[in-house]
mmCIF file with all atom_site columns, C-alpha atoms in Angstrom:
data_model
loop_
_atom_site.group_PDB
_atom_site.id
_atom_site.type_symbol
_atom_site.label_atom_id
_atom_site.label_alt_id
_atom_site.label_comp_id
_atom_site.label_asym_id
_atom_site.label_entity_id
_atom_site.label_seq_id
_atom_site.pdbx_PDB_ins_code
_atom_site.Cartn_x
_atom_site.Cartn_y
_atom_site.Cartn_z
_atom_site.occupancy
_atom_site.B_iso_or_equiv
_atom_site.pdbx_formal_charge
_atom_site.auth_seq_id
_atom_site.auth_comp_id
_atom_site.auth_asym_id
_atom_site.auth_atom_id
_atom_site.pdbx_PDB_model_num
ATOM 1   C CA . GLU W 1 1   ? -16.137 -6.156  9.914   1.00 0.00 ? 1   GLU W CA 1
ATOM 2   C CA . PHE W 1 2   ? -15.615 -2.936  7.946   1.00 0.00 ? 2   PHE W CA 1
ATOM 3   C CA . GLU W 1 3   ? -17.948 -0.237  6.751   1.00 0.00 ? 3   GLU W CA 1
ATOM 4   C CA . VAL W 1 4   ? -17.588 0.579   3.040   1.00 0.00 ? 4   VAL W CA 1
ATOM 5   C CA . ASP W 1 5   ? -19.337 2.972   0.705   1.00 0.00 ? 5   ASP W CA 1
ATOM 6   C CA . LYS W 1 6   ? -18.870 4.314   -2.824  1.00 0.00 ? 6   LYS W CA 1
ATOM 7   C CA . SER W 1 7   ? -15.752 6.272   -1.795  1.00 0.00 ? 7   SER W CA 1
ATOM 8   C CA . VAL W 1 8   ? -13.630 3.200   -0.924  1.00 0.00 ? 8   VAL W CA 1
ATOM 9   C CA . LEU W 1 9   ? -12.732 -0.204  -2.332  1.00 0.00 ? 9   LEU W CA 1
ATOM 10  C CA . VAL W 1 10  ? -14.229 -3.392  -0.948  1.00 0.00 ? 10  VAL W CA 1
ATOM 11  C CA . PRO W 1 11  ? -11.567 -5.078  1.267   1.00 0.00 ? 11  PRO W CA 1
ATOM 12  C CA . ARG W 1 12  ? -10.100 -8.069  -0.613  1.00 0.00 ? 12  ARG W CA 1
ATOM 13  C CA . SER W 1 13  ? -6.315  -7.726  -0.459  1.00 0.00 ? 13  SER W CA 1
ATOM 14  C CA . PRO W 1 14  ? -4.103  -10.821 -0.084  1.00 0.00 ? 14  PRO W CA 1
ATOM 15  C CA . ILE W 1 15  ? -1.999  -8.660  2.247   1.00 0.00 ? 15  ILE W CA 1
ATOM 16  C CA . ALA W 1 16  ? -4.424  -9.932  4.921   1.00 0.00 ? 16  ALA W CA 1
ATOM 17  C CA . GLU W 1 17  ? -2.561  -13.242 4.928   1.00 0.00 ? 17  GLU W CA 1
ATOM 18  C CA . LEU W 1 18  ? 0.736   -11.483 5.663   1.00 0.00 ? 18  LEU W CA 1
ATOM 19  C CA . ILE W 1 19  ? -0.936  -9.643  8.541   1.00 0.00 ? 19  ILE W CA 1
ATOM 20  C CA . PHE W 1 20  ? -2.147  -12.915 10.068  1.00 0.00 ? 20  PHE W CA 1
ATOM 21  C CA . GLU W 1 21  ? 1.483   -14.137 9.977   1.00 0.00 ? 21  GLU W CA 1
ATOM 22  C CA . HIS W 1 22  ? 2.821   -10.846 11.419  1.00 0.00 ? 22  HIS W CA 1
ATOM 23  C CA . PHE W 1 23  ? 4.823   -10.416 8.177   1.00 0.00 ? 23  PHE W CA 1
ATOM 24  C CA . GLN W 1 24  ? 7.069   -13.326 9.067   1.00 0.00 ? 24  GLN W CA 1
ATOM 25  C CA . PRO W 1 25  ? 9.490   -14.658 7.946   1.00 0.00 ? 25  PRO W CA 1
ATOM 26  C CA . TRP W 1 26  ? 10.381  -11.293 6.424   1.00 0.00 ? 26  TRP W CA 1
ATOM 27  C CA . ALA W 1 27  ? 10.223  -9.422  9.730   1.00 0.00 ? 27  ALA W CA 1
ATOM 28  C CA . GLY W 1 28  ? 10.318  -10.528 13.326  1.00 0.00 ? 28  GLY W CA 1
ATOM 29  C CA . ALA W 1 29  ? 7.666   -9.178  15.682  1.00 0.00 ? 29  ALA W CA 1
ATOM 30  C CA . PRO W 1 30  ? 10.102  -7.057  17.750  1.00 0.00 ? 30  PRO W CA 1
ATOM 31  C CA . ALA W 1 31  ? 11.284  -5.323  14.557  1.00 0.00 ? 31  ALA W CA 1
ATOM 32  C CA . ILE W 1 32  ? 7.856   -3.828  13.779  1.00 0.00 ? 32  ILE W CA 1
ATOM 33  C CA . ASN W 1 33  ? 6.598   -1.124  16.114  1.00 0.00 ? 33  ASN W CA 1
ATOM 34  C CA . LYS W 1 34  ? 5.553   1.786   13.866  1.00 0.00 ? 34  LYS W CA 1
ATOM 35  C CA . VAL W 1 35  ? 3.540   1.100   10.697  1.00 0.00 ? 35  VAL W CA 1
ATOM 36  C CA . LEU W 1 36  ? 2.201   3.218   7.836   1.00 0.00 ? 36  LEU W CA 1
ATOM 37  C CA . ASP W 1 37  ? -0.843  2.070   5.870   1.00 0.00 ? 37  ASP W CA 1
ATOM 38  C CA . LEU W 1 38  ? -0.446  4.205   2.743   1.00 0.00 ? 38  LEU W CA 1
ATOM 39  C CA . CYS W 1 39  ? -3.517  4.654   0.505   1.00 0.00 ? 39  CYS W CA 1
ATOM 40  C CA . THR W 1 40  ? -5.599  3.274   3.345   1.00 0.00 ? 40  THR W CA 1
ATOM 41  C CA . GLY W 1 41  ? -9.075  3.675   1.822   1.00 0.00 ? 41  GLY W CA 1
ATOM 42  C CA . SER W 1 42  ? -11.506 2.181   4.342   1.00 0.00 ? 42  SER W CA 1
ATOM 43  C CA . GLY W 1 43  ? -8.631  1.705   6.784   1.00 0.00 ? 43  GLY W CA 1
ATOM 44  C CA . CYS W 1 44  ? -8.971  -2.082  6.640   1.00 0.00 ? 44  CYS W CA 1
ATOM 45  C CA . ILE W 1 45  ? -5.259  -2.900  6.298   1.00 0.00 ? 45  ILE W CA 1
ATOM 46  C CA . GLY W 1 46  ? -4.042  -0.532  9.005   1.00 0.00 ? 46  GLY W CA 1
ATOM 47  C CA . ILE W 1 47  ? -6.845  -1.553  11.363  1.00 0.00 ? 47  ILE W CA 1
ATOM 48  C CA . ALA W 1 48  ? -6.168  -5.256  10.775  1.00 0.00 ? 48  ALA W CA 1
ATOM 49  C CA . ILE W 1 49  ? -2.484  -4.713  11.528  1.00 0.00 ? 49  ILE W CA 1
ATOM 50  C CA . ALA W 1 50  ? -3.300  -2.918  14.778  1.00 0.00 ? 50  ALA W CA 1
ATOM 51  C CA . TRP W 1 51  ? -5.816  -5.627  15.711  1.00 0.00 ? 51  TRP W CA 1
ATOM 52  C CA . HIS W 1 52  ? -3.545  -8.614  15.021  1.00 0.00 ? 52  HIS W CA 1
ATOM 53  C CA . MET W 1 53  ? -0.316  -6.939  16.198  1.00 0.00 ? 53  MET W CA 1
ATOM 54  C CA . PRO W 1 54  ? -1.439  -5.168  19.377  1.00 0.00 ? 54  PRO W CA 1
ATOM 55  C CA . TRP W 1 55  ? 2.023   -3.798  20.211  1.00 0.00 ? 55  TRP W CA 1
ATOM 56  C CA . VAL W 1 56  ? 2.236   -1.582  17.096  1.00 0.00 ? 56  VAL W CA 1
ATOM 57  C CA . THR W 1 57  ? 1.031   1.936   16.345  1.00 0.00 ? 57  THR W CA 1
ATOM 58  C CA . VAL W 1 58  ? -0.313  2.735   12.882  1.00 0.00 ? 58  VAL W CA 1
ATOM 59  C CA . ASP W 1 59  ? -0.598  5.840   10.727  1.00 0.00 ? 59  ASP W CA 1
ATOM 60  C CA . ALA W 1 60  ? -3.251  5.447   8.013   1.00 0.00 ? 60  ALA W CA 1
ATOM 61  C CA . SER W 1 61  ? -3.179  7.941   5.146   1.00 0.00 ? 61  SER W CA 1
ATOM 62  C CA . ASP W 1 62  ? -5.117  8.603   1.966   1.00 0.00 ? 62  ASP W CA 1
ATOM 63  C CA . ILE W 1 63  ? -5.586  11.453  -0.497  1.00 0.00 ? 63  ILE W CA 1
ATOM 64  C CA . SER W 1 64  ? -9.400  11.198  -0.410  1.00 0.00 ? 64  SER W CA 1
ATOM 65  C CA . PRO W 1 65  ? -11.271 13.051  2.361   1.00 0.00 ? 65  PRO W CA 1
ATOM 66  C CA . ALA W 1 66  ? -14.330 10.889  1.718   1.00 0.00 ? 66  ALA W CA 1
ATOM 67  C CA . ALA W 1 67  ? -12.317 7.696   2.121   1.00 0.00 ? 67  ALA W CA 1
ATOM 68  C CA . LEU W 1 68  ? -10.732 9.022   5.310   1.00 0.00 ? 68  LEU W CA 1
ATOM 69  C CA . ALA W 1 69  ? -14.170 9.693   6.779   1.00 0.00 ? 69  ALA W CA 1
ATOM 70  C CA . VAL W 1 70  ? -14.933 5.985   6.306   1.00 0.00 ? 70  VAL W CA 1
ATOM 71  C CA . ALA W 1 71  ? -11.545 5.021   7.734   1.00 0.00 ? 71  ALA W CA 1
ATOM 72  C CA . ARG W 1 72  ? -12.126 7.106   10.858  1.00 0.00 ? 72  ARG W CA 1
ATOM 73  C CA . ARG W 1 73  ? -15.494 5.441   11.425  1.00 0.00 ? 73  ARG W CA 1
ATOM 74  C CA . ASN W 1 74  ? -13.882 2.022   11.078  1.00 0.00 ? 74  ASN W CA 1
ATOM 75  C CA . VAL W 1 75  ? -11.128 2.960   13.524  1.00 0.00 ? 75  VAL W CA 1
ATOM 76  C CA . ARG W 1 76  ? -13.776 4.008   16.056  1.00 0.00 ? 76  ARG W CA 1
ATOM 77  C CA . LYS W 1 77  ? -15.789 0.848   15.365  1.00 0.00 ? 77  LYS W CA 1
ATOM 78  C CA . HIS W 1 78  ? -12.805 -1.259  16.416  1.00 0.00 ? 78  HIS W CA 1
ATOM 79  C CA . ARG W 1 79  ? -11.912 1.068   19.305  1.00 0.00 ? 79  ARG W CA 1
ATOM 80  C CA . LEU W 1 80  ? -8.398  1.612   18.028  1.00 0.00 ? 80  LEU W CA 1
ATOM 81  C CA . GLU W 1 81  ? -8.224  5.434   18.212  1.00 0.00 ? 81  GLU W CA 1
ATOM 82  C CA . PRO W 1 82  ? -5.230  5.438   20.593  1.00 0.00 ? 82  PRO W CA 1
ATOM 83  C CA . ARG W 1 83  ? -3.103  3.350   18.212  1.00 0.00 ? 83  ARG W CA 1
ATOM 84  C CA . VAL W 1 84  ? -4.378  4.226   14.719  1.00 0.00 ? 84  VAL W CA 1
ATOM 85  C CA . GLN W 1 85  ? -4.007  7.829   13.542  1.00 0.00 ? 85  GLN W CA 1
ATOM 86  C CA . VAL W 1 86  ? -5.562  8.960   10.252  1.00 0.00 ? 86  VAL W CA 1
ATOM 87  C CA . TYR W 1 87  ? -3.938  11.530  7.930   1.00 0.00 ? 87  TYR W CA 1
ATOM 88  C CA . GLN W 1 88  ? -4.849  13.129  4.613   1.00 0.00 ? 88  GLN W CA 1
ATOM 89  C CA . SER W 1 89  ? -1.819  12.862  2.356   1.00 0.00 ? 89  SER W CA 1
ATOM 90  C CA . ASP W 1 90  ? -0.999  12.533  -1.341  1.00 0.00 ? 90  ASP W CA 1
ATOM 91  C CA . LEU W 1 91  ? 1.295   9.520   -0.900  1.00 0.00 ? 91  LEU W CA 1
ATOM 92  C CA . PHE W 1 92  ? 4.062   10.737  1.460   1.00 0.00 ? 92  PHE W CA 1
ATOM 93  C CA . THR W 1 93  ? 3.544   14.488  0.948   1.00 0.00 ? 93  THR W CA 1
ATOM 94  C CA . ALA W 1 94  ? 2.020   15.226  4.376   1.00 0.00 ? 94  ALA W CA 1
ATOM 95  C CA . LEU W 1 95  ? 4.241   12.723  6.193   1.00 0.00 ? 95  LEU W CA 1
ATOM 96  C CA . ARG W 1 96  ? 7.561   14.554  5.989   1.00 0.00 ? 96  ARG W CA 1
ATOM 97  C CA . GLY W 1 97  ? 9.926   13.612  8.788   1.00 0.00 ? 97  GLY W CA 1
ATOM 98  C CA . LYS W 1 98  ? 7.978   10.479  9.740   1.00 0.00 ? 98  LYS W CA 1
ATOM 99  C CA . THR W 1 99  ? 9.692   7.086   9.566   1.00 0.00 ? 99  THR W CA 1
ATOM 100 C CA . TYR W 1 100 ? 8.273   3.600   9.964   1.00 0.00 ? 100 TYR W CA 1
ATOM 101 C CA . ASP W 1 101 ? 9.469   0.051   10.498  1.00 0.00 ? 101 ASP W CA 1
ATOM 102 C CA . LEU W 1 102 ? 6.915   -1.092  7.934   1.00 0.00 ? 102 LEU W CA 1
ATOM 103 C CA . VAL W 1 103 ? 5.105   0.662   5.088   1.00 0.00 ? 103 VAL W CA 1
ATOM 104 C CA . VAL W 1 104 ? 2.164   -1.335  3.723   1.00 0.00 ? 104 VAL W CA 1
ATOM 105 C CA . THR W 1 105 ? 0.247   -0.090  0.722   1.00 0.00 ? 105 THR W CA 1
ATOM 106 C CA . ASN W 1 106 ? -2.464  -1.159  -1.687  1.00 0.00 ? 106 ASN W CA 1
ATOM 107 C CA . PRO W 1 107 ? -2.257  1.808   -4.067  1.00 0.00 ? 107 PRO W CA 1
ATOM 108 C CA . PRO W 1 108 ? -4.090  2.289   -7.363  1.00 0.00 ? 108 PRO W CA 1
ATOM 109 C CA . TYR W 1 109 ? -2.437  -0.016  -9.912  1.00 0.00 ? 109 TYR W CA 1
ATOM 110 C CA . VAL W 1 110 ? -4.923  -0.664  -12.718 1.00 0.00 ? 110 VAL W CA 1
ATOM 111 C CA . ALA W 1 111 ? -4.003  0.425   -16.258 1.00 0.00 ? 111 ALA W CA 1
ATOM 112 C CA . ARG W 1 112 ? -6.512  2.834   -17.770 1.00 0.00 ? 112 ARG W CA 1
ATOM 113 C CA . GLU W 1 113 ? -7.516  0.495   -20.603 1.00 0.00 ? 113 GLU W CA 1
ATOM 114 C CA . THR W 1 114 ? -7.802  -2.446  -18.193 1.00 0.00 ? 114 THR W CA 1
ATOM 115 C CA . MET W 1 115 ? -10.341 -0.494  -16.135 1.00 0.00 ? 115 MET W CA 1
ATOM 116 C CA . LEU W 1 116 ? -12.738 -0.620  -19.084 1.00 0.00 ? 116 LEU W CA 1
ATOM 117 C CA . GLU W 1 117 ? -12.526 -4.427  -19.084 1.00 0.00 ? 117 GLU W CA 1
ATOM 118 C CA . LEU W 1 118 ? -13.058 -5.040  -15.368 1.00 0.00 ? 118 LEU W CA 1
ATOM 119 C CA . PRO W 1 119 ? -16.269 -6.744  -14.171 1.00 0.00 ? 119 PRO W CA 1
ATOM 120 C CA . ARG W 1 120 ? -19.220 -4.499  -13.447 1.00 0.00 ? 120 ARG W CA 1
ATOM 121 C CA . GLU W 1 121 ? -18.764 -4.472  -9.656  1.00 0.00 ? 121 GLU W CA 1
ATOM 122 C CA . TYR W 1 122 ? -15.415 -2.659  -9.946  1.00 0.00 ? 122 TYR W CA 1
ATOM 123 C CA . HIS W 1 123 ? -17.166 0.258   -11.622 1.00 0.00 ? 123 HIS W CA 1
ATOM 124 C CA . ALA W 1 124 ? -19.111 0.820   -8.407  1.00 0.00 ? 124 ALA W CA 1
ATOM 125 C CA . GLU W 1 125 ? -15.785 1.603   -6.711  1.00 0.00 ? 125 GLU W CA 1
ATOM 126 C CA . PRO W 1 126 ? -13.866 4.901   -6.957  1.00 0.00 ? 126 PRO W CA 1
ATOM 127 C CA . GLU W 1 127 ? -11.620 5.144   -10.003 1.00 0.00 ? 127 GLU W CA 1
ATOM 128 C CA . LEU W 1 128 ? -9.216  7.168   -7.845  1.00 0.00 ? 128 LEU W CA 1
ATOM 129 C CA . GLY W 1 129 ? -8.477  3.996   -5.865  1.00 0.00 ? 129 GLY W CA 1
ATOM 130 C CA . LEU W 1 130 ? -8.019  1.808   -8.936  1.00 0.00 ? 130 LEU W CA 1
ATOM 131 C CA . VAL W 1 131 ? -6.480  3.548   -11.947 1.00 0.00 ? 131 VAL W CA 1
ATOM 132 C CA . SER W 1 132 ? -2.893  4.804   -11.940 1.00 0.00 ? 132 SER W CA 1
ATOM 133 C CA . GLY W 1 133 ? -1.908  6.145   -15.330 1.00 0.00 ? 133 GLY W CA 1
ATOM 134 C CA . THR W 1 134 ? -1.743  4.472   -18.703 1.00 0.00 ? 134 THR W CA 1
ATOM 135 C CA . ASP W 1 135 ? -0.006  1.310   -17.491 1.00 0.00 ? 135 ASP W CA 1
ATOM 136 C CA . GLY W 1 136 ? -0.998  1.299   -13.820 1.00 0.00 ? 136 GLY W CA 1
ATOM 137 C CA . LEU W 1 137 ? 2.500   2.039   -12.497 1.00 0.00 ? 137 LEU W CA 1
ATOM 138 C CA . ASP W 1 138 ? 2.436   5.775   -11.732 1.00 0.00 ? 138 ASP W CA 1
ATOM 139 C CA . ALA W 1 139 ? 1.669   5.516   -7.999  1.00 0.00 ? 139 ALA W CA 1
ATOM 140 C CA . CYS W 1 140 ? 3.837   2.450   -7.432  1.00 0.00 ? 140 CYS W CA 1
ATOM 141 C CA . LEU W 1 141 ? 6.930   4.062   -8.942  1.00 0.00 ? 141 LEU W CA 1
ATOM 142 C CA . GLN W 1 142 ? 6.490   7.161   -6.793  1.00 0.00 ? 142 GLN W CA 1
ATOM 143 C CA . ILE W 1 143 ? 6.124   4.974   -3.707  1.00 0.00 ? 143 ILE W CA 1
ATOM 144 C CA . LEU W 1 144 ? 9.290   3.055   -4.601  1.00 0.00 ? 144 LEU W CA 1
ATOM 145 C CA . ALA W 1 145 ? 11.190  6.331   -4.990  1.00 0.00 ? 145 ALA W CA 1
ATOM 146 C CA . GLN W 1 146 ? 9.945   7.921   -1.773  1.00 0.00 ? 146 GLN W CA 1
ATOM 147 C CA . ALA W 1 147 ? 9.623   4.976   0.615   1.00 0.00 ? 147 ALA W CA 1
ATOM 148 C CA . PRO W 1 148 ? 13.321  4.736   1.633   1.00 0.00 ? 148 PRO W CA 1
ATOM 149 C CA . HIS W 1 149 ? 13.080  8.219   3.175   1.00 0.00 ? 149 HIS W CA 1
ATOM 150 C CA . HIS W 1 150 ? 10.236  7.017   5.420   1.00 0.00 ? 150 HIS W CA 1
ATOM 151 C CA . LEU W 1 151 ? 11.651  3.665   6.513   1.00 0.00 ? 151 LEU W CA 1
ATOM 152 C CA . THR W 1 152 ? 13.878  2.925   9.472   1.00 0.00 ? 152 THR W CA 1
ATOM 153 C CA . ASP W 1 153 ? 17.223  1.234   8.799   1.00 0.00 ? 153 ASP W CA 1
ATOM 154 C CA . GLY W 1 154 ? 15.742  -2.248  9.063   1.00 0.00 ? 154 GLY W CA 1
ATOM 155 C CA . GLY W 1 155 ? 12.395  -1.254  7.601   1.00 0.00 ? 155 GLY W CA 1
ATOM 156 C CA . MET W 1 156 ? 10.551  -2.798  4.683   1.00 0.00 ? 156 MET W CA 1
ATOM 157 C CA . LEU W 1 157 ? 7.928   -1.949  2.083   1.00 0.00 ? 157 LEU W CA 1
ATOM 158 C CA . VAL W 1 158 ? 4.993   -4.246  1.315   1.00 0.00 ? 158 VAL W CA 1
ATOM 159 C CA . CYS W 1 159 ? 3.092   -3.160  -1.803  1.00 0.00 ? 159 CYS W CA 1
ATOM 160 C CA . GLU W 1 160 ? 0.268   -4.683  -3.805  1.00 0.00 ? 160 GLU W CA 1
ATOM 161 C CA . VAL W 1 161 ? 0.405   -4.185  -7.578  1.00 0.00 ? 161 VAL W CA 1
ATOM 162 C CA . GLY W 1 162 ? -1.963  -6.941  -8.664  1.00 0.00 ? 162 GLY W CA 1
ATOM 163 C CA . GLU W 1 163 ? -2.210  -7.424  -12.408 1.00 0.00 ? 163 GLU W CA 1
ATOM 164 C CA . SER W 1 164 ? 0.558   -4.850  -12.975 1.00 0.00 ? 164 SER W CA 1
ATOM 165 C CA . GLU W 1 165 ? 3.183   -7.234  -11.557 1.00 0.00 ? 165 GLU W CA 1
ATOM 166 C CA . GLN W 1 166 ? 4.723   -8.162  -14.909 1.00 0.00 ? 166 GLN W CA 1
ATOM 167 C CA . ARG W 1 167 ? 4.779   -4.560  -16.136 1.00 0.00 ? 167 ARG W CA 1
ATOM 168 C CA . LEU W 1 168 ? 6.583   -3.517  -12.948 1.00 0.00 ? 168 LEU W CA 1
ATOM 169 C CA . VAL W 1 169 ? 9.184   -6.279  -13.247 1.00 0.00 ? 169 VAL W CA 1
ATOM 170 C CA . GLY W 1 170 ? 9.687   -5.370  -16.895 1.00 0.00 ? 170 GLY W CA 1
ATOM 171 C CA . ALA W 1 171 ? 10.176  -1.696  -16.047 1.00 0.00 ? 171 ALA W CA 1
ATOM 172 C CA . LEU W 1 172 ? 12.653  -2.411  -13.234 1.00 0.00 ? 172 LEU W CA 1
ATOM 173 C CA . PRO W 1 173 ? 14.765  -5.420  -14.250 1.00 0.00 ? 173 PRO W CA 1
ATOM 174 C CA . GLY W 1 174 ? 17.267  -6.463  -11.609 1.00 0.00 ? 174 GLY W CA 1
ATOM 175 C CA . VAL W 1 175 ? 15.335  -5.056  -8.646  1.00 0.00 ? 175 VAL W CA 1
ATOM 176 C CA . PRO W 1 176 ? 15.135  -7.948  -6.124  1.00 0.00 ? 176 PRO W CA 1
ATOM 177 C CA . PHE W 1 177 ? 11.370  -7.974  -5.607  1.00 0.00 ? 177 PHE W CA 1
ATOM 178 C CA . VAL W 1 178 ? 10.168  -10.736 -3.279  1.00 0.00 ? 178 VAL W CA 1
ATOM 179 C CA . TRP W 1 179 ? 6.753   -12.058 -4.320  1.00 0.00 ? 179 TRP W CA 1
ATOM 180 C CA . PRO W 1 180 ? 5.141   -14.106 -1.511  1.00 0.00 ? 180 PRO W CA 1
ATOM 181 C CA . GLU W 1 181 ? 2.906   -17.028 -2.367  1.00 0.00 ? 181 GLU W CA 1
ATOM 182 C CA . PHE W 1 182 ? -0.503  -16.999 -0.709  1.00 0.00 ? 182 PHE W CA 1
ATOM 183 C CA . SER W 1 183 ? -2.260  -20.081 0.624   1.00 0.00 ? 183 SER W CA 1
ATOM 184 C CA . ASN W 1 184 ? -5.680  -18.451 0.297   1.00 0.00 ? 184 ASN W CA 1
ATOM 185 C CA . GLY W 1 185 ? -5.254  -17.146 -3.245  1.00 0.00 ? 185 GLY W CA 1
ATOM 186 C CA . GLY W 1 186 ? -4.169  -13.827 -4.668  1.00 0.00 ? 186 GLY W CA 1
ATOM 187 C CA . ALA W 1 187 ? -0.848  -12.576 -5.978  1.00 0.00 ? 187 ALA W CA 1
ATOM 188 C CA . GLY W 1 188 ? 0.919   -9.403  -7.063  1.00 0.00 ? 188 GLY W CA 1
ATOM 189 C CA . VAL W 1 189 ? 2.274   -8.313  -3.675  1.00 0.00 ? 189 VAL W CA 1
ATOM 190 C CA . PHE W 1 190 ? 5.985   -7.549  -3.353  1.00 0.00 ? 190 PHE W CA 1
ATOM 191 C CA . ILE W 1 191 ? 8.325   -6.970  -0.431  1.00 0.00 ? 191 ILE W CA 1
ATOM 192 C CA . LEU W 1 192 ? 11.491  -4.856  -0.518  1.00 0.00 ? 192 LEU W CA 1
ATOM 193 C CA . SER W 1 193 ? 13.826  -3.820  2.290   1.00 0.00 ? 193 SER W CA 1
ATOM 194 C CA . ARG W 1 194 ? 14.971  -0.236  2.713   1.00 0.00 ? 194 ARG W CA 1
ATOM 195 C CA . GLN W 1 195 ? 18.466  -1.321  1.697   1.00 0.00 ? 195 GLN W CA 1
ATOM 196 C CA . ASP W 1 196 ? 17.166  -2.851  -1.536  1.00 0.00 ? 196 ASP W CA 1
ATOM 197 C CA . LEU W 1 197 ? 15.186  0.319   -2.255  1.00 0.00 ? 197 LEU W CA 1
ATOM 198 C CA . LEU W 1 198 ? 18.239  2.513   -1.723  1.00 0.00 ? 198 LEU W CA 1
ATOM 199 C CA . GLN W 1 199 ? 20.333  0.361   -4.046  1.00 0.00 ? 199 GLN W CA 1
ATOM 200 C CA . ALA W 1 200 ? 17.604  0.451   -6.692  1.00 0.00 ? 200 ALA W CA 1
ATOM 201 C CA . ALA W 1 201 ? 17.024  4.206   -6.345  1.00 0.00 ? 201 ALA W CA 1
ATOM 202 C CA . PRO W 1 202 ? 19.060  5.285   -9.419  1.00 0.00 ? 202 PRO W CA 1
ATOM 203 C CA . LEU W 1 203 ? 17.192  2.841   -11.659 1.00 0.00 ? 203 LEU W CA 1
ATOM 204 C CA . ILE W 1 204 ? 13.816  3.848   -10.219 1.00 0.00 ? 204 ILE W CA 1
ATOM 205 C CA . MET W 1 205 ? 14.522  7.561   -10.718 1.00 0.00 ? 205 MET W CA 1
ATOM 206 C CA . ASN W 1 206 ? 15.721  6.987   -14.289 1.00 0.00 ? 206 ASN W CA 1
ATOM 207 C CA . VAL W 1 207 ? 12.515  5.149   -15.131 1.00 0.00 ? 207 VAL W CA 1
ATOM 208 C CA . ILE W 1 208 ? 10.400  7.933   -13.601 1.00 0.00 ? 208 ILE W CA 1
ATOM 209 C CA . LYS W 1 209 ? 12.316  10.602  -15.553 1.00 0.00 ? 209 LYS W CA 1
ATOM 210 C CA . GLU W 1 210 ? 11.991  8.653   -18.803 1.00 0.00 ? 210 GLU W CA 1
ATOM 211 C CA . ARG W 1 211 ? 8.248   8.318   -18.313 1.00 0.00 ? 211 ARG W CA 1
ATOM 212 C CA . GLU W 1 212 ? 7.905   12.044  -17.559 1.00 0.00 ? 212 GLU W CA 1
ATOM 213 C CA . HIS W 1 213 ? 9.864   12.841  -20.731 1.00 0.00 ? 213 HIS W CA 1
ATOM 214 C CA . VAL W 1 214 ? 7.583   10.615  -22.829 1.00 0.00 ? 214 VAL W CA 1
ATOM 215 C CA . THR W 1 215 ? 4.514   12.215  -21.267 1.00 0.00 ? 215 THR W CA 1
#
């Protein structure tokens, strides 16, 4: 169970299914020891990872102080303070020098116009946790660019982009995104290894620069 309030999203990510499977077959249990839950919100993803993978330690970060207050209460609720540390950070900004075997993130990914069309219940949630620029890709592209510097050699990135999946694939053709299928419903979550991210880095940076130029 997780506490939520108006400063965080309601937990509903399909990433939960990957947690139950310990991120296999993409990573073996011994390969994951240090995890980052980026854009943690209520802390639900990082806490679930620590709960279901009791050998790991987790850093949970978010830009919102209000969200982090909720996350800290949820960490205490599950008695995971020794293994889950909470940080305020704008993406990776406050995490310089830290590396992880796994970075998991459910960042904002809703296009601004799409936000206007979402069902009423979404408007009770913080726009900061939902909207990411005109097309929903601003945060995701920054994560793709920065993640390799925070992953160990065998590390991997798991990122939810929801309804922005097709826009992301269109913006980065040729990047070998892996899109798991979920037995319990949901979609729009990709997996990339650090090696794949490094190889795609020139394309990712070019796309970011082109978007900045247009802006």
